[in-house]
PDB file of C-alpha atoms in Angstrom:
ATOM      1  CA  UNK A  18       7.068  27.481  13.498  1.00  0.00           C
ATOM      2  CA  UNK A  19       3.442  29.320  13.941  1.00  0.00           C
ATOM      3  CA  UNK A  20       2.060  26.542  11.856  1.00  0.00           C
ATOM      4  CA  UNK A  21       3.644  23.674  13.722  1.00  0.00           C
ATOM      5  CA  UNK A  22       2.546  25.557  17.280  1.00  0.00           C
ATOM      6  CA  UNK A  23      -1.288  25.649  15.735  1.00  0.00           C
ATOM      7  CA  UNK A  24      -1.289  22.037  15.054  1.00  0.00           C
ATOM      8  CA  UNK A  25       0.054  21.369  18.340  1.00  0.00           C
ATOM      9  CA  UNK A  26      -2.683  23.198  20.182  1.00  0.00           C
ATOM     10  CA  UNK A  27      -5.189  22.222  18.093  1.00  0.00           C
ATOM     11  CA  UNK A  28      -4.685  18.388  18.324  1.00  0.00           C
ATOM     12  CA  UNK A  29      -4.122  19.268  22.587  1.00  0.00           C
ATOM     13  CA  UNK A  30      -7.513  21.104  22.271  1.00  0.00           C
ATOM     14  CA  UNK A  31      -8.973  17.992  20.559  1.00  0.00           C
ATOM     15  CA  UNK A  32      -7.763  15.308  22.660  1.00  0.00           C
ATOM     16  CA  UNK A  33      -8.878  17.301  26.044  1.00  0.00           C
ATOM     17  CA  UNK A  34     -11.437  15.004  26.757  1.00  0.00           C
ATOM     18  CA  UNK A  35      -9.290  11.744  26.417  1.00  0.00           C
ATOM     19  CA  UNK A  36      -6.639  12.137  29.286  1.00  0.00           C
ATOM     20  CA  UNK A  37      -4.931   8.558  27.744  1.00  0.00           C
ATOM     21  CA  UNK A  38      -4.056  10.578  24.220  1.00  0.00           C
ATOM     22  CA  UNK A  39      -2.170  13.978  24.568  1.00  0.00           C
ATOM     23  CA  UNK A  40      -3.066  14.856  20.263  1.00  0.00           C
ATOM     24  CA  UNK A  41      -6.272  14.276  18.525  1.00  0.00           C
ATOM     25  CA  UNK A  42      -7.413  15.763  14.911  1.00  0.00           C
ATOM     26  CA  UNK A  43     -10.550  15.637  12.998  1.00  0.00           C
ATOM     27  CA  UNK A  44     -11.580  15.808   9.779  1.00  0.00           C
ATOM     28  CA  UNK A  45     -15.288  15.913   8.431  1.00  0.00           C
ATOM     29  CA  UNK A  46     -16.647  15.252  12.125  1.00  0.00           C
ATOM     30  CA  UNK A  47     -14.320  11.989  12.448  1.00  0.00           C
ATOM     31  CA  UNK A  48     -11.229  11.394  14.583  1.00  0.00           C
ATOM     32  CA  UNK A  49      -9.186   9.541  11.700  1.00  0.00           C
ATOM     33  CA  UNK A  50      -5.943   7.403  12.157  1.00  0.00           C
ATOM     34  CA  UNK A  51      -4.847   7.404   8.877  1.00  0.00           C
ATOM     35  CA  UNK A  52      -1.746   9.207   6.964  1.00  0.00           C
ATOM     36  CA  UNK A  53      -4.124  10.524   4.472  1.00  0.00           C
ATOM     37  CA  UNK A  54      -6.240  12.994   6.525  1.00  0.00           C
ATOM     38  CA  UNK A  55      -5.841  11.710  10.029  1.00  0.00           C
ATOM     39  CA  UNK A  56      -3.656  11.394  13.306  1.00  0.00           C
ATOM     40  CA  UNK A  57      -0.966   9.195  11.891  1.00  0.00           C
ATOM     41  CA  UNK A  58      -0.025  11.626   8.784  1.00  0.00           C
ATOM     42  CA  UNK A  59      -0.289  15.027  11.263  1.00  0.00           C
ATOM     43  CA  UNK A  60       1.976  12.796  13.508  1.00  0.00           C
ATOM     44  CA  UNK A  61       4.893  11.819  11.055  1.00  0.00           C
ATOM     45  CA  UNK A  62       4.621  15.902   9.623  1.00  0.00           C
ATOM     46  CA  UNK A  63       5.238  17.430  12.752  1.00  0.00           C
ATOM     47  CA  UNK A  64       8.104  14.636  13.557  1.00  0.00           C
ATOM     48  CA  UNK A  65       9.773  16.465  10.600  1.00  0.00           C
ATOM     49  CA  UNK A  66      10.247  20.033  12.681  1.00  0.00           C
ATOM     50  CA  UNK A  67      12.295  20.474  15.460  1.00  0.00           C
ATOM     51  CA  UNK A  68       9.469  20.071  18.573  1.00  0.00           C
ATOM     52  CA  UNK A  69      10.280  20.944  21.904  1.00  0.00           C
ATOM     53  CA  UNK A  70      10.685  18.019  24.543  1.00  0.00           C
ATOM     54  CA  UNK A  71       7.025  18.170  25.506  1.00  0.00           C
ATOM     55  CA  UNK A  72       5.788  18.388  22.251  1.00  0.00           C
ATOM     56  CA  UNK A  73       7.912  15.091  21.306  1.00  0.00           C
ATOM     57  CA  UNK A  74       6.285  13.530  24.544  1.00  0.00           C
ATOM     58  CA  UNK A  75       2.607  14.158  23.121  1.00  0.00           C
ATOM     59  CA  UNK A  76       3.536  12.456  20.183  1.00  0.00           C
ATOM     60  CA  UNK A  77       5.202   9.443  21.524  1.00  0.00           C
ATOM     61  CA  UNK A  78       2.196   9.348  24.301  1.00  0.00           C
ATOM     62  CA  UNK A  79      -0.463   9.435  21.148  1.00  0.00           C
ATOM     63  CA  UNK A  80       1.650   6.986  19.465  1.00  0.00           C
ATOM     64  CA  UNK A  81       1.137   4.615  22.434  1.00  0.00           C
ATOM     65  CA  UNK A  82      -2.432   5.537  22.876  1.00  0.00           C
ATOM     66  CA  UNK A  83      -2.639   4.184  19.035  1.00  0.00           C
ATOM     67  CA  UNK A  84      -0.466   1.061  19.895  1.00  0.00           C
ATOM     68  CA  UNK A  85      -2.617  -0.021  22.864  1.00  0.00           C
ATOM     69  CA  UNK A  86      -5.737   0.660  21.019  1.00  0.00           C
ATOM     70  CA  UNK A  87      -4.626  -2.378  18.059  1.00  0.00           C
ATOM     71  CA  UNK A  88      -6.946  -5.083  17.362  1.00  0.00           C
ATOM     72  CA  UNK A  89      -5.457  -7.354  19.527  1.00  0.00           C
ATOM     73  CA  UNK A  90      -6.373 -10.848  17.095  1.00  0.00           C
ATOM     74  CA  UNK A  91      -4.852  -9.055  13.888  1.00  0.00           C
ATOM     75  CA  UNK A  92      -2.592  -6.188  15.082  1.00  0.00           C
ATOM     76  CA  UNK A  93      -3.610  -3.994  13.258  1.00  0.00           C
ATOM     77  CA  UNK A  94      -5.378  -0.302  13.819  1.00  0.00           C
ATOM     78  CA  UNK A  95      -8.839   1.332  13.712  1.00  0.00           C
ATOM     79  CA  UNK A  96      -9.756   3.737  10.664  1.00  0.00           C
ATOM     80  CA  UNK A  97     -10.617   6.009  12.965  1.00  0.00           C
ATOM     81  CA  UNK A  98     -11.264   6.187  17.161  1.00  0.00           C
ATOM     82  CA  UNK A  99     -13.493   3.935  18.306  1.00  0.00           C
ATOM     83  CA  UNK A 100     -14.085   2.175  15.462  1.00  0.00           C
ATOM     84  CA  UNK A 101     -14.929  -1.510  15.786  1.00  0.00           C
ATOM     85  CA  UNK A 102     -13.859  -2.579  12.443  1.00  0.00           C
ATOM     86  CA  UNK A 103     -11.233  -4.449  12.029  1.00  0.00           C
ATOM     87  CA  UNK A 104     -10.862  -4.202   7.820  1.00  0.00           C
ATOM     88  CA  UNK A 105      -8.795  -1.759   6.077  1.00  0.00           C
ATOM     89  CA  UNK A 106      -5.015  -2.142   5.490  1.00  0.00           C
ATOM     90  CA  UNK A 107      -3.778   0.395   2.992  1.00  0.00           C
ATOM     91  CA  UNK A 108      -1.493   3.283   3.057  1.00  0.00           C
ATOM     92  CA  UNK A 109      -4.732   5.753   4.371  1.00  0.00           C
ATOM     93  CA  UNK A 110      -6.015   2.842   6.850  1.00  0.00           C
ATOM     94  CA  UNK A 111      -4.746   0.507   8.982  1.00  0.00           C
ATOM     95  CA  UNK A 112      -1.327  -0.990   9.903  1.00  0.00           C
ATOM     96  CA  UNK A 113      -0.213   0.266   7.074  1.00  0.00           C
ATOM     97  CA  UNK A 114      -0.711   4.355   7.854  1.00  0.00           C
ATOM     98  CA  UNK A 115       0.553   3.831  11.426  1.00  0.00           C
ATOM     99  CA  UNK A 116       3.946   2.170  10.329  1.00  0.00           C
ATOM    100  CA  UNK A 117       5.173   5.201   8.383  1.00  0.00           C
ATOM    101  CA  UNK A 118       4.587   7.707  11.713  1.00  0.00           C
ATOM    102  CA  UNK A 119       6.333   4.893  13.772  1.00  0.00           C
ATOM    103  CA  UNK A 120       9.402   4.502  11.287  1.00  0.00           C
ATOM    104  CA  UNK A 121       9.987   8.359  11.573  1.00  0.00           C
ATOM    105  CA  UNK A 122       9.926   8.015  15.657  1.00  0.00           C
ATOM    106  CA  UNK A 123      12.178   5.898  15.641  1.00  0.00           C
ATOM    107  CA  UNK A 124      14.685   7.687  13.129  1.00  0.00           C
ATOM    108  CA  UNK A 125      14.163  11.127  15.199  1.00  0.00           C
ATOM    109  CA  UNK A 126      14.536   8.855  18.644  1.00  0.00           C
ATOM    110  CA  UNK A 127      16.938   6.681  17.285  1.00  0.00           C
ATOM    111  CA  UNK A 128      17.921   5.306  20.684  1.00  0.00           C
ATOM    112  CA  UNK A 129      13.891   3.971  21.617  1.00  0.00           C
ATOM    113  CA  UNK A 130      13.300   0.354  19.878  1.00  0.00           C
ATOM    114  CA  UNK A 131       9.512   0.661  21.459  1.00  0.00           C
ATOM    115  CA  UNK A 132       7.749   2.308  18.085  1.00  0.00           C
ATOM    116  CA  UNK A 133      10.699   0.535  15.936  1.00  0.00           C
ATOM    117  CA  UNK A 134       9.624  -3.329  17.154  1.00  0.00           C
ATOM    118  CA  UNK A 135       5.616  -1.209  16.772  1.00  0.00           C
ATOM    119  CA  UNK A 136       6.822  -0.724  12.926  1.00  0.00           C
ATOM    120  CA  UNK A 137       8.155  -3.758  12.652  1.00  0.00           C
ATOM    121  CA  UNK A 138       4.967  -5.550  14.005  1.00  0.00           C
ATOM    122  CA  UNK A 139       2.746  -3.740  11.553  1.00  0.00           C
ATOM    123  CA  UNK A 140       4.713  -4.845   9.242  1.00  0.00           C
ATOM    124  CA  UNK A 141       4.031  -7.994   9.977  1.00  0.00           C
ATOM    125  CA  UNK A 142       0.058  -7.387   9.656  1.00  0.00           C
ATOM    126  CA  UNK A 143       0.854  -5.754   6.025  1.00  0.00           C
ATOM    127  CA  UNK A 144       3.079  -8.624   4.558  1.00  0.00           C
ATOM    128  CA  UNK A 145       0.043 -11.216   6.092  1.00  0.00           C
ATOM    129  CA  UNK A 146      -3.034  -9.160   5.014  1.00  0.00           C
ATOM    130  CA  UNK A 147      -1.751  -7.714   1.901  1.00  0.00           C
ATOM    131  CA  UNK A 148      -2.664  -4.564   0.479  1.00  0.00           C
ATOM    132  CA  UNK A 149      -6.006  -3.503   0.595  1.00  0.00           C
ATOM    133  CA  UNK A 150      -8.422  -5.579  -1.881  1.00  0.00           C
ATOM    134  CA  UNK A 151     -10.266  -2.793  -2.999  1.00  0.00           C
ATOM    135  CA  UNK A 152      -6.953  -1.347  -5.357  1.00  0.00           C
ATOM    136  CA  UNK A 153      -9.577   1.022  -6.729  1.00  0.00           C
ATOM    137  CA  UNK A 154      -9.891   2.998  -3.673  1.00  0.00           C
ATOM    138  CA  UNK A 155      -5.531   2.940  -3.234  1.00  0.00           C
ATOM    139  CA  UNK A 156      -5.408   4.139  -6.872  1.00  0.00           C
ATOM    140  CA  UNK A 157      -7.549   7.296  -6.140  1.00  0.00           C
ATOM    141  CA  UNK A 158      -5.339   8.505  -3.334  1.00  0.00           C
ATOM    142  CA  UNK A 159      -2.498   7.413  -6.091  1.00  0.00           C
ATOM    143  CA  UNK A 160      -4.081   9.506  -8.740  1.00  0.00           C
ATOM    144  CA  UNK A 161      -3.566  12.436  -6.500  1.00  0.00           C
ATOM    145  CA  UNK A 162      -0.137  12.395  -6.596  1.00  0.00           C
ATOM    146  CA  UNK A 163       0.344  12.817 -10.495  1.00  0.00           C
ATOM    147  CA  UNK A 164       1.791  15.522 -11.975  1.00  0.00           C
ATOM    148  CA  UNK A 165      -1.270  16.231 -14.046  1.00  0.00           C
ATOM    149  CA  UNK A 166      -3.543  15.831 -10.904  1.00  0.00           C
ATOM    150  CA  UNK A 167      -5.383  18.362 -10.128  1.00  0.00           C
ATOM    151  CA  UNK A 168      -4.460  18.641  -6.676  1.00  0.00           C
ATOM    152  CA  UNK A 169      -0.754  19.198  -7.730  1.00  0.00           C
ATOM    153  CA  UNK A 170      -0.786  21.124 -11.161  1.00  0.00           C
TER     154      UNK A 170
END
């Protein structure tokens, strides 16, 4: 549980200066949304340990703080905080990385429909956008997860 506790206070030591979002991450310099390497993926890990009922309270709170921040003409979510640019839907940007941390709130907190109906609604944004168009980028963070990969085997 050391781990889990270090992520915990890292992402609280992150967000300090945002009172609105109780877990922030970077990576590279950048605050990042996405499952790949950003808050979304950190999110839907630590939903996977048991967390205390504070802990699960930072994460729903950050979860909102994501939900309120959605483009409000598309519905979906920034690449990263602050960022104005309303383009990427694929499993490392956009809707599509937020639904998969929303999904697991919802099956830990089975009783809350608030980040189910969020899931649900970026779902919505997925089936209408479609996959990203730029398949060559998705197939990179594909290629990753082959056996033969280097960053497996």
């Amino acid at each position: 549980m050391h781990v889990v506790e270090a992520i915990l206070a890292g992402g609280r030591g992150w967000a300090s200066d945002n009172p609105a979002c109780p877990l922030m991450y970077r990576w590279h310099g950048t605050r990042y949304w996405g499952a790949a390497h950003g808050l979304a993926g950190i999110l839907h890990v630590l939903l996977h340990f048991p967390l205390s009922q504070e802990d699960i309270e930072d994460v729903k709170e950050t979860l909102r703080y994501m939900m309120s921040n959605r483009f409000p003409h598309s519905g979906n979510y920034p690449v990263s905080e602050g960022n104005p640019r309303d383009k990427l839907v694929q499993w490392s940007h956009g809707a599509t990385e937020i639904i998969i941390s929303m999904c697991k709130v919802s099956e830990v907190l089975s009783n809350d429909r608030e980040f189910r109906d969020a899931a649900i609604e970026g779902g919505e944004v997925v089936w209408k956008v479609g996959w990203s168009r730029k398949w060559d980028l998705q197939m990179v963070h594909l290629e990753m997860l082959r056996p033969s990969s280097p960053c497996i085997g």
